[in-house]
XYZ file of C-alpha atoms in Angstrom:
695
model
C 0.000 0.000 0.000
C 1.087 3.561 -0.662
C 1.051 4.821 2.886
C 3.250 7.761 3.738
C 5.996 7.115 1.179
C 8.275 10.152 0.976
C 10.650 10.232 -1.979
C 12.530 13.187 -0.514
C 13.616 11.613 2.736
C 13.539 7.973 1.786
C 16.009 5.926 3.827
C 18.275 4.227 1.306
C 20.223 2.081 3.730
C 19.448 -1.603 3.468
C 20.718 -2.512 6.914
C 22.318 -1.123 10.017
C 25.769 0.295 9.393
C 28.928 -1.737 9.929
C 29.986 0.512 12.789
C 26.821 -0.366 14.724
C 26.756 -4.051 13.796
C 27.738 -5.230 17.270
C 24.720 -3.621 18.894
C 21.790 -5.790 19.789
C 18.699 -5.424 17.669
C 15.257 -4.868 19.118
C 13.516 -7.894 20.676
C 11.724 -10.215 18.289
C 7.984 -10.783 18.656
C 7.005 -13.370 21.236
C 5.326 -15.493 18.611
C 8.620 -16.013 16.755
C 10.831 -17.759 19.313
C 11.964 -20.610 17.052
C 13.256 -20.820 13.489
C 13.551 -24.066 11.575
C 16.155 -23.901 8.846
C 17.300 -26.920 6.792
C 16.240 -29.321 9.525
C 18.032 -27.397 12.304
C 16.229 -25.635 15.123
C 17.517 -22.334 16.544
C 16.010 -21.004 19.768
C 16.226 -17.553 21.248
C 15.661 -17.680 25.011
C 16.222 -13.953 25.557
C 14.370 -12.814 22.455
C 17.336 -10.681 21.331
C 20.095 -12.925 20.072
C 18.308 -14.249 17.014
C 19.515 -11.766 14.382
C 22.959 -10.466 13.458
C 24.475 -8.011 10.992
C 27.593 -8.846 8.963
C 30.350 -6.318 9.694
C 31.709 -6.679 6.155
C 28.707 -6.478 3.839
C 25.928 -5.299 6.172
C 23.703 -8.328 5.476
C 21.104 -9.091 8.175
C 20.402 -12.746 8.915
C 20.004 -15.553 11.467
C 22.759 -15.186 14.088
C 23.372 -18.934 14.555
C 23.821 -19.326 10.804
C 26.625 -16.751 10.774
C 30.286 -17.710 10.470
C 32.882 -17.741 13.304
C 32.380 -17.978 17.058
C 31.666 -14.286 17.423
C 29.005 -14.397 14.684
C 30.397 -11.176 13.191
C 30.364 -12.322 9.564
C 27.826 -14.068 7.370
C 30.352 -16.142 5.374
C 33.989 -17.203 5.164
C 34.610 -14.756 2.312
C 33.400 -11.809 4.420
C 35.615 -12.860 7.328
C 38.688 -13.045 5.104
C 37.871 -9.808 3.333
C 37.478 -8.019 6.653
C 40.897 -9.219 7.756
C 42.607 -7.654 4.754
C 40.571 -4.469 4.411
C 39.377 -1.717 6.676
C 35.709 -1.002 7.254
C 35.894 1.969 4.942
C 37.354 -0.159 2.176
C 34.479 -2.603 2.548
C 31.963 0.227 2.197
C 33.786 1.366 -0.927
C 33.548 -2.132 -2.376
C 29.784 -2.018 -2.042
C 29.622 1.461 -3.526
C 31.464 0.238 -6.591
C 28.740 -2.300 -7.293
C 30.442 -5.520 -6.210
C 27.829 -8.265 -5.568
C 27.512 -9.794 -2.108
C 28.703 -13.291 -3.282
C 27.305 -16.481 -1.733
C 26.147 -15.063 1.545
C 23.079 -13.392 0.042
C 21.840 -16.696 -1.374
C 22.202 -18.457 1.981
C 20.311 -15.801 3.885
C 17.438 -15.658 1.433
C 16.655 -19.361 1.148
C 13.865 -19.521 3.744
C 10.865 -17.175 3.558
C 10.572 -17.105 7.356
C 14.192 -16.123 7.724
C 13.679 -13.356 5.200
C 10.706 -12.037 7.165
C 12.672 -12.007 10.394
C 15.555 -10.281 8.681
C 13.197 -7.616 7.375
C 11.770 -7.138 10.841
C 15.234 -6.790 12.393
C 16.200 -4.396 9.626
C 13.154 -2.263 10.382
C 13.986 -2.147 14.090
C 17.615 -1.275 13.360
C 16.487 1.513 11.050
C 14.319 2.996 13.797
C 17.251 2.877 16.212
C 19.556 4.565 13.710
C 17.062 7.326 13.077
C 16.656 7.948 16.800
C 20.432 8.232 17.244
C 20.881 10.710 14.416
C 21.882 14.098 15.819
C 20.478 17.286 14.394
C 23.023 19.433 12.645
C 25.456 16.625 11.881
C 27.347 17.852 8.797
C 29.067 14.576 7.945
C 27.645 13.071 4.773
C 26.807 9.382 4.992
C 27.914 7.252 2.075
C 24.775 5.142 1.993
C 22.388 7.988 2.797
C 23.580 10.755 0.474
C 20.754 12.673 -1.157
C 21.247 15.504 -3.643
C 17.988 17.068 -2.487
C 18.967 17.172 1.186
C 22.486 18.306 0.291
C 21.228 21.215 -1.812
C 18.426 22.223 0.554
C 20.544 22.218 3.707
C 23.254 24.375 2.135
C 21.216 26.478 -0.332
C 23.349 25.282 -3.228
C 22.632 25.950 -6.905
C 23.086 23.246 -9.529
C 24.261 23.759 -13.097
C 21.342 23.664 -15.587
C 20.936 20.623 -17.809
C 21.379 22.864 -20.868
C 25.062 23.318 -19.892
C 25.759 19.669 -20.751
C 25.157 19.149 -24.470
C 26.410 15.553 -24.350
C 24.050 14.522 -21.524
C 20.512 13.177 -22.034
C 18.137 16.043 -22.906
C 21.102 18.436 -22.902
C 20.158 19.904 -26.272
C 16.394 19.789 -25.806
C 15.737 20.711 -22.189
C 13.695 23.697 -23.316
C 11.845 25.912 -20.855
C 11.498 23.515 -17.952
C 11.716 25.746 -14.909
C 9.989 26.624 -11.653
C 6.155 26.639 -11.556
C 5.844 24.029 -14.313
C 3.058 21.569 -13.412
C 3.386 17.811 -13.798
C 1.504 14.674 -12.804
C 3.315 12.478 -10.282
C 2.431 9.525 -8.033
C 0.484 10.527 -4.941
C 2.430 9.132 -1.987
C 0.104 10.720 0.589
C -2.635 8.213 -0.029
C -3.820 4.970 1.580
C -5.285 3.390 -1.572
C -3.867 -0.031 -2.521
C -3.162 1.017 -6.117
C -0.878 3.682 -7.542
C -2.683 6.966 -8.014
C -1.474 10.343 -9.251
C -1.835 14.000 -8.405
C -0.596 17.276 -9.842
C 2.509 18.941 -8.418
C 4.424 22.108 -9.213
C 8.184 22.556 -9.492
C 9.473 24.651 -6.570
C 13.188 24.377 -7.381
C 15.319 22.786 -10.100
C 18.730 21.173 -9.557
C 19.915 19.516 -12.745
C 17.535 16.681 -13.525
C 16.130 16.822 -9.989
C 13.174 18.965 -9.009
C 11.694 19.898 -5.654
C 7.937 19.349 -6.006
C 4.891 20.420 -4.034
C 1.434 18.920 -4.446
C -1.347 21.210 -5.580
C -3.475 22.229 -2.634
C -0.611 22.651 -0.158
C -0.038 26.313 -1.095
C 2.681 27.533 1.328
C 2.858 24.290 3.289
C 6.207 22.584 2.570
C 5.733 19.635 4.932
C 5.341 17.104 2.100
C 7.683 18.672 -0.464
C 9.805 16.027 -2.144
C 12.606 15.672 -4.681
C 12.378 13.537 -7.789
C 14.117 13.101 -11.126
C 12.152 14.905 -13.844
C 13.244 12.315 -16.419
C 11.882 9.443 -14.334
C 9.288 7.051 -15.699
C 6.571 8.225 -13.273
C 6.727 11.898 -14.309
C 4.117 12.994 -16.866
C 2.626 16.174 -18.337
C -0.772 17.382 -17.164
C -3.361 15.399 -19.100
C -1.521 12.088 -19.078
C -3.759 10.547 -16.410
C -6.937 11.364 -18.323
C -5.476 9.962 -21.528
C -4.216 6.828 -19.760
C -7.241 6.189 -17.565
C -5.330 6.815 -14.337
C -7.126 8.387 -11.360
C -6.190 11.821 -10.019
C -6.579 11.618 -6.239
C -5.823 14.577 -3.927
C -3.376 13.941 -1.058
C -4.940 12.746 2.171
C -3.450 15.645 4.170
C -5.382 18.308 2.228
C -8.326 16.269 0.995
C -10.691 18.084 3.394
C -9.752 21.585 2.181
C -11.983 21.592 -0.918
C -15.247 19.922 -1.786
C -14.937 20.518 -5.545
C -11.393 19.581 -6.579
C -12.187 19.824 -10.277
C -13.120 23.456 -9.943
C -9.998 24.038 -7.867
C -7.769 22.528 -10.551
C -9.446 24.468 -13.357
C -8.805 27.717 -11.526
C -5.318 26.737 -10.386
C -3.968 25.349 -13.652
C -5.452 27.751 -16.188
C -2.517 29.396 -17.951
C 0.048 27.171 -16.246
C 2.803 25.376 -18.148
C 3.447 21.665 -18.264
C 5.818 19.281 -20.029
C 5.566 18.597 -23.770
C 3.450 15.522 -24.572
C 6.438 13.656 -26.043
C 8.823 14.499 -23.192
C 9.281 10.891 -22.077
C 9.875 9.851 -25.684
C 12.596 12.478 -26.024
C 14.207 11.271 -22.801
C 14.231 7.722 -24.127
C 15.677 8.786 -27.482
C 18.407 10.865 -25.860
C 19.496 7.825 -23.859
C 20.084 5.639 -26.902
C 23.806 5.303 -27.604
C 25.411 4.146 -30.858
C 28.339 2.386 -29.167
C 27.682 -1.268 -28.420
C 29.568 -4.035 -26.606
C 32.187 -5.918 -28.663
C 33.131 -2.839 -30.695
C 36.894 -2.322 -31.110
C 38.521 1.087 -30.706
C 41.946 2.629 -30.298
C 42.400 4.209 -26.873
C 45.290 5.804 -25.008
C 47.480 3.334 -23.129
C 46.983 4.296 -19.498
C 50.477 3.037 -18.641
C 52.235 4.811 -21.514
C 50.439 7.970 -22.543
C 52.514 8.359 -25.703
C 50.853 5.443 -27.459
C 47.468 3.887 -28.124
C 46.217 0.314 -27.843
C 43.258 -1.660 -29.077
C 40.420 -2.039 -26.612
C 36.971 -3.590 -26.762
C 33.773 -2.007 -25.463
C 32.680 -4.110 -22.513
C 29.642 -2.079 -21.410
C 27.896 1.251 -22.019
C 26.302 3.233 -19.165
C 24.837 6.614 -19.962
C 27.232 7.057 -22.885
C 30.240 6.137 -20.748
C 32.257 3.211 -22.035
C 34.053 0.576 -20.043
C 36.864 -0.410 -22.369
C 38.883 -3.579 -21.792
C 42.306 -3.736 -23.413
C 42.329 -6.504 -25.965
C 45.256 -8.325 -24.367
C 43.587 -8.554 -20.957
C 42.888 -12.231 -20.395
C 40.863 -11.805 -17.202
C 39.168 -8.648 -18.573
C 40.197 -6.568 -15.553
C 42.637 -4.259 -17.370
C 40.078 -1.629 -18.258
C 39.653 2.076 -18.901
C 36.574 4.280 -18.480
C 35.761 7.229 -20.751
C 32.825 8.868 -22.492
C 32.024 7.927 -26.085
C 32.825 11.538 -27.097
C 36.169 11.530 -25.286
C 39.217 12.716 -27.275
C 41.076 9.687 -25.902
C 39.350 7.135 -28.147
C 39.570 6.786 -31.925
C 38.623 4.440 -34.746
C 40.843 1.526 -35.701
C 43.640 2.787 -37.935
C 43.694 6.317 -36.485
C 47.225 6.021 -35.108
C 48.632 4.933 -38.456
C 46.800 7.711 -40.301
C 48.372 10.529 -38.251
C 51.710 8.947 -37.315
C 50.934 8.317 -33.648
C 52.679 5.593 -31.648
C 50.717 2.373 -31.387
C 51.249 -0.799 -29.356
C 50.571 -3.866 -31.380
C 48.280 -6.373 -29.753
C 49.702 -9.803 -28.978
C 46.381 -11.291 -30.009
C 46.603 -12.447 -33.608
C 43.511 -14.656 -33.673
C 40.251 -12.967 -34.475
C 37.935 -12.720 -31.473
C 34.423 -13.973 -32.128
C 31.866 -11.200 -32.268
C 34.359 -8.324 -32.149
C 34.201 -5.753 -34.928
C 35.676 -2.347 -35.663
C 33.646 0.677 -34.632
C 32.452 2.760 -37.626
C 34.612 5.927 -37.801
C 31.641 8.297 -38.038
C 30.612 7.500 -34.438
C 33.636 9.259 -32.957
C 33.792 12.919 -31.979
C 34.960 15.077 -34.868
C 37.845 17.497 -34.447
C 38.002 20.860 -36.148
C 39.848 20.848 -39.453
C 43.003 22.971 -39.499
C 45.293 24.290 -42.228
C 48.874 23.176 -41.613
C 50.210 24.511 -44.912
C 50.927 28.046 -43.644
C 52.298 29.154 -40.300
C 51.963 26.226 -37.951
C 53.259 24.663 -34.765
C 56.851 23.415 -34.894
C 58.898 21.063 -32.766
C 60.550 22.825 -29.854
C 57.971 25.590 -29.505
C 56.975 26.441 -25.951
C 53.443 26.698 -24.584
C 51.402 26.098 -21.436
C 49.437 22.882 -21.015
C 47.332 21.024 -18.468
C 49.357 18.084 -17.188
C 47.252 14.941 -17.845
C 48.946 13.246 -14.870
C 48.188 16.115 -12.488
C 45.107 17.916 -13.715
C 45.232 20.551 -10.983
C 48.277 22.152 -12.610
C 49.047 24.045 -15.803
C 52.696 23.524 -16.673
C 55.479 24.794 -18.899
C 55.459 22.483 -21.911
C 57.133 21.872 -25.257
C 55.875 20.581 -28.604
C 57.890 17.418 -29.190
C 56.370 16.190 -32.424
C 53.922 17.500 -35.008
C 51.543 14.837 -36.299
C 49.035 14.898 -39.144
C 45.499 16.337 -39.006
C 46.481 18.977 -36.428
C 47.597 16.633 -33.628
C 50.623 17.441 -31.457
C 52.791 15.393 -29.109
C 53.573 17.478 -26.023
C 55.937 16.978 -23.102
C 56.061 18.649 -19.676
C 59.377 20.459 -19.218
C 61.580 19.065 -16.451
C 59.834 15.707 -16.004
C 60.101 14.003 -19.379
C 61.435 10.501 -19.910
C 64.437 10.221 -22.220
C 62.568 8.020 -24.689
C 59.470 10.211 -24.797
C 57.265 7.608 -23.176
C 55.373 10.264 -21.229
C 54.531 12.560 -24.129
C 50.821 13.028 -24.620
C 48.686 13.893 -27.612
C 46.563 17.058 -27.860
C 44.871 18.476 -30.916
C 45.838 22.003 -31.953
C 42.295 23.158 -31.120
C 42.323 21.453 -27.714
C 41.144 23.656 -24.819
C 43.886 22.074 -22.683
C 46.796 23.947 -24.313
C 47.435 27.678 -24.038
C 49.820 30.287 -25.410
C 52.746 31.573 -23.388
C 51.512 34.075 -20.789
C 47.986 32.689 -20.441
C 48.386 31.850 -16.747
C 49.977 35.172 -15.886
C 47.248 37.248 -17.516
C 44.464 35.169 -15.946
C 46.167 35.006 -12.533
C 46.622 31.237 -12.581
C 49.656 29.704 -10.911
C 51.954 28.282 -13.604
C 53.973 25.222 -12.579
C 57.634 25.759 -13.600
C 59.866 22.945 -14.856
C 61.130 20.541 -12.213
C 64.428 21.767 -10.816
C 64.112 25.280 -12.222
C 65.487 27.601 -9.528
C 65.053 31.102 -10.939
C 61.812 31.998 -9.263
C 59.434 33.651 -9.732
C 59.261 32.070 -13.181
C 59.486 34.516 -16.092
C 58.736 33.344 -19.620
C 61.025 35.913 -21.246
C 64.036 34.709 -19.242
C 63.190 31.035 -19.744
C 62.837 31.373 -23.515
C 66.176 33.180 -23.701
C 67.936 30.593 -21.517
C 66.613 27.623 -23.483
C 66.962 29.258 -26.893
C 63.310 28.526 -27.615
C 60.433 30.418 -29.151
C 56.829 30.633 -28.036
C 54.095 29.115 -30.182
C 52.203 31.914 -32.004
C 49.081 33.028 -30.159
C 46.943 32.988 -33.291
C 47.323 29.200 -33.624
C 45.430 28.472 -30.407
C 41.708 27.974 -29.995
C 40.184 31.217 -28.682
C 36.498 30.323 -29.063
C 34.484 30.648 -25.850
C 30.950 29.211 -26.051
C 28.023 30.566 -24.069
C 28.285 27.628 -21.680
C 26.097 28.937 -18.835
C 28.264 27.768 -15.915
C 28.618 30.000 -12.859
C 30.975 29.856 -9.899
C 29.461 27.807 -7.069
C 27.270 25.596 -9.246
C 27.013 21.938 -8.272
C 27.393 19.062 -10.702
C 28.576 15.483 -11.019
C 32.126 15.150 -12.358
C 34.452 12.322 -13.318
C 37.603 12.045 -11.236
C 39.917 11.924 -14.247
C 42.709 10.524 -12.099
C 40.431 7.534 -11.448
C 37.984 7.795 -14.352
C 35.552 5.127 -13.226
C 34.508 7.355 -10.303
C 31.924 10.124 -10.625
C 31.840 12.481 -7.660
C 29.865 15.344 -6.173
C 31.661 18.475 -7.386
C 31.551 22.277 -7.543
C 32.654 24.851 -10.097
C 35.047 27.097 -8.156
C 36.553 29.196 -10.935
C 35.841 30.051 -14.582
C 38.518 31.323 -16.971
C 36.859 31.813 -20.368
C 35.938 28.214 -21.256
C 38.153 26.643 -18.594
C 36.473 25.408 -15.391
C 38.116 24.660 -12.075
C 36.322 21.608 -10.644
C 36.509 20.978 -6.905
C 35.500 17.615 -5.425
C 33.368 18.293 -2.370
C 35.018 17.179 0.856
C 38.531 17.117 -0.615
C 41.430 19.540 -0.437
C 42.014 21.989 -3.274
C 45.149 20.151 -4.378
C 42.860 17.525 -5.925
C 40.954 20.057 -8.042
C 40.994 19.600 -11.810
C 40.985 21.988 -14.755
C 38.299 20.863 -17.214
C 36.850 22.346 -20.391
C 33.272 23.618 -20.235
C 32.276 21.165 -22.989
C 34.029 18.181 -21.455
C 32.003 14.956 -21.686
C 33.211 14.154 -18.174
C 30.846 16.668 -16.554
C 27.200 15.827 -15.863
C 24.108 17.474 -14.381
C 22.951 16.752 -10.857
C 20.895 13.554 -11.001
C 22.747 12.023 -13.973
C 23.984 9.059 -11.942
C 20.493 8.352 -10.652
C 19.043 8.621 -14.151
C 21.566 6.255 -15.755
C 22.098 3.893 -12.843
C 25.753 4.872 -12.319
C 27.243 4.952 -8.809
C 27.758 8.472 -7.442
C 30.607 9.047 -4.979
C 29.359 11.356 -2.178
C 31.449 14.104 -0.557
C 34.179 12.862 1.771
C 33.209 13.522 5.388
C 35.576 15.240 7.787
C 36.247 12.089 9.806
C 37.230 10.117 6.716
C 39.951 12.660 5.906
C 41.646 12.825 9.313
C 44.284 10.209 8.553
C 44.803 11.547 5.056
C 45.372 15.146 6.164
C 48.185 14.273 8.587
C 50.175 12.388 5.973
C 49.610 15.042 3.318
C 51.005 17.745 5.627
C 54.157 15.719 6.154
C 54.536 15.358 2.408
C 54.120 19.080 1.895
C 56.887 19.845 4.403
C 59.222 17.436 2.670
C 58.526 18.968 -0.754
C 60.572 21.736 -2.255
C 58.533 24.900 -2.060
C 59.847 25.869 -5.465
C 58.075 23.033 -7.238
C 54.370 22.368 -6.899
C 53.765 19.964 -9.746
C 54.741 16.783 -7.950
C 52.401 13.942 -8.818
C 50.211 13.286 -5.814
C 48.580 10.097 -4.630
C 45.335 10.346 -2.748
C 44.673 8.282 0.340
C 41.339 6.599 0.213
C 38.480 7.529 2.499
C 34.927 6.432 1.833
C 33.899 6.379 -1.781
C 37.234 7.270 -3.427
C 40.168 5.477 -4.993
C 43.866 6.334 -5.277
C 44.860 8.812 -7.950
C 46.209 6.929 -10.949
C 44.761 7.873 -14.311
C 47.534 6.164 -16.153
C 48.539 3.729 -13.406
C 52.003 5.055 -14.199
C 54.645 3.974 -11.672
C 56.906 6.787 -10.526
C 60.580 6.429 -9.677
C 62.489 9.443 -8.479
C 59.947 11.752 -10.068
C 60.587 10.333 -13.571
C 57.750 8.532 -15.295
C 58.106 4.994 -16.498
C 59.963 4.457 -19.754
C 58.183 3.433 -22.920
C 58.458 -0.216 -23.852
C 56.632 -2.704 -26.021
C 56.311 -3.513 -29.657
C 55.040 -0.828 -31.982
C 53.245 -1.264 -35.235
C 51.565 1.155 -37.568
C 48.155 -0.445 -37.297
C 46.455 -3.261 -35.374
C 45.738 -6.645 -36.983
C 42.833 -6.406 -39.445
C 39.433 -7.358 -38.110
C 36.276 -7.296 -40.097
C 34.634 -3.924 -40.590
C 30.984 -3.572 -41.414
C 30.400 -2.497 -45.023
C 29.744 1.205 -45.368
C 26.052 0.869 -46.015
C 25.545 -1.791 -43.355
C 27.541 0.155 -40.789
C 25.474 3.277 -41.324
C 22.264 1.318 -40.971
C 23.425 -0.608 -37.899
C 25.018 2.337 -36.113
C 23.570 5.591 -37.401
C 25.060 8.895 -36.301
C 23.403 10.682 -33.365
C 19.819 11.444 -34.266
C 19.065 14.955 -35.414
C 16.000 14.781 -33.224
C 18.246 15.736 -30.323
C 18.250 19.234 -31.732
C 14.555 19.397 -30.879
C 13.740 22.331 -28.616
C 10.596 21.463 -26.669
C 8.241 24.182 -25.658
C 6.230 24.021 -22.501
C 2.557 23.462 -22.754
C 0.239 26.273 -21.680
C -3.096 25.150 -20.274
C -6.224 27.213 -21.045
C -9.493 27.123 -19.136
C -11.496 25.326 -21.801
C -8.690 22.861 -22.450
C -8.329 22.129 -18.756
C -12.054 21.437 -18.387
C -11.924 19.071 -21.329
C -8.873 17.404 -19.836
C -10.435 16.903 -16.417
C -13.821 15.833 -17.684
C -13.241 14.167 -21.023
C -9.530 13.404 -21.109
C -8.977 14.933 -24.553
C -5.554 16.175 -25.729
C -4.669 19.829 -26.013
C -2.183 21.902 -27.970
C 1.181 23.398 -27.019
C 2.445 26.933 -27.310
C 6.002 27.883 -28.155
C 8.280 29.161 -25.397
C 11.747 30.678 -25.417
C 14.753 29.556 -23.434
C 16.442 32.212 -21.386
C 20.140 31.706 -20.860
C 22.663 34.181 -19.543
C 25.591 35.309 -21.642
C 29.177 34.623 -20.683
C 30.552 37.821 -22.157
C 33.466 38.039 -24.563
C 34.229 35.047 -26.713
C 37.933 35.750 -27.153
C 40.992 36.388 -25.054
C 44.282 38.081 -25.841
C 47.801 37.363 -24.718
C 50.631 39.880 -24.514
C 54.128 38.573 -25.143
C 57.318 40.266 -24.094
C 59.754 41.059 -26.931
């Protein structure tokens, strides 16, 4: 029955926490003193010792069926895992989606056991709620809620329209406050699902704070939900679908004629377009499929690419497994529009280093990804004045994304691609060079940091501080890359300082974390991970496919890493201070490794071992192109994997409800028309920037 369900404050924990697992649960009912399980009888003379909670996985079950004398773990695997990992590491394992192995099957065999477990879970939940202190600022891993987080701190989230690569990013339209929608009525005691009309009070990405019609200024039953969810519909959907509109029980007595109330209340109001759910579904269809082969950067040697196979696709993000990985654990996460992936044969076409796969036998079902599915780069003219080897510039270090460093062009490739090295920390064989396109927003002309008041990281070992470009160019006999060759386009991105979003930790790209925009320099965004020190911030382009609206993880089913609480950083902060004292104050670009509190992993984008501050040397066989696999014929490939649908350019307009239309809707359930609306987006100012160079 729908009785008092509250989607805003829903308790997401499935059991009592591991830190409270040794506490006794509430007494079991007197009529349940004995449990028969597989022919064995377990009795509970005191009425309390019947249930237990596993300290590793949090599973609730019959205490006598638990493993070990202390009954602390539900299985042998949990006991062993607990011995080798801390409690925080075990919580992280669950956050990353690892299944609970055999123990879940054992505890769910008997229906009676399952009922008792549910009862004990309910009692434990009540105890946990009673112990919760008001004003506690620490964010629980299992209980994180974007709605509570935003409400309690008055945060503002970045609009969905800022993320063109995200679902509905190009067709979000005029969805804003005061838009009316039909949602499930959770304040109802009827045995079937019923709906009622609610208005949007506040928007935060895909999430909206809703209030049922009839509550006026009463916020007691306000709740958060994802606008793109399957239970969200435009006004009129219930009448067309034969679903009942039932007013909430709390305000049911306020009006005797609810139809008249709705006609008066909704006349002239806006609602969602009739095909909104269809557009959501279409925007979540992705052309990349499992078993497709691509070329992707080698995370251990950034200077080369390798062949990888798409293992899974979640919300447009690809889990790529390197083709040589026998156990399929050597993987790499990136978005399908990432500049790090390319079609088979790309490396040979531009002269990029490539590691030949040791696999010579064709893998069943694997096929090359059609080239038209990859993100297109801007065409450039290399015939005139162009980048040359040895030219100096400033670049974001891909191994330490919080820094912009002094860099050098080491090799000029075809189609506008450049191989770049960070001055002072390059390997002799060039194994740590990295590839950026000439139009990349991650490279800048000499003087960019100085003009925009960004700290520039000097070369390792450079002692003449403060760093001056004019002196450095003269000492090294180098020239600066011409300013006119860099990308100076600044789109009207819509981001503002302080906006909340969900961002990929590019040093551990399988993690998506709660983040904040802390600085904006033209199209460059400074992304801060909530709960972490500023040294872990990352510079990211405003159009990066690694940024997502609030609610993206919930919409796509991806695991969101919540902010690190203060207690989880205590051990990390002490060690980091010792490291800072040991560092030379002249150099701030040292590659950092992050200690792991709840919900995070160590920093290692490339998993690149470091020895004495020098990155690992390049090794391995190189070939111009990978072994030939079958490629779909041109016509077949286009039919099987068409380019992104042009329907994503659709700009929906909100529906305006008139009095006559509303009466027809409430009484007869007939459809009504939509009126065009205009999207209002703020401007970001100038679209260019200028750099002054000393003579």
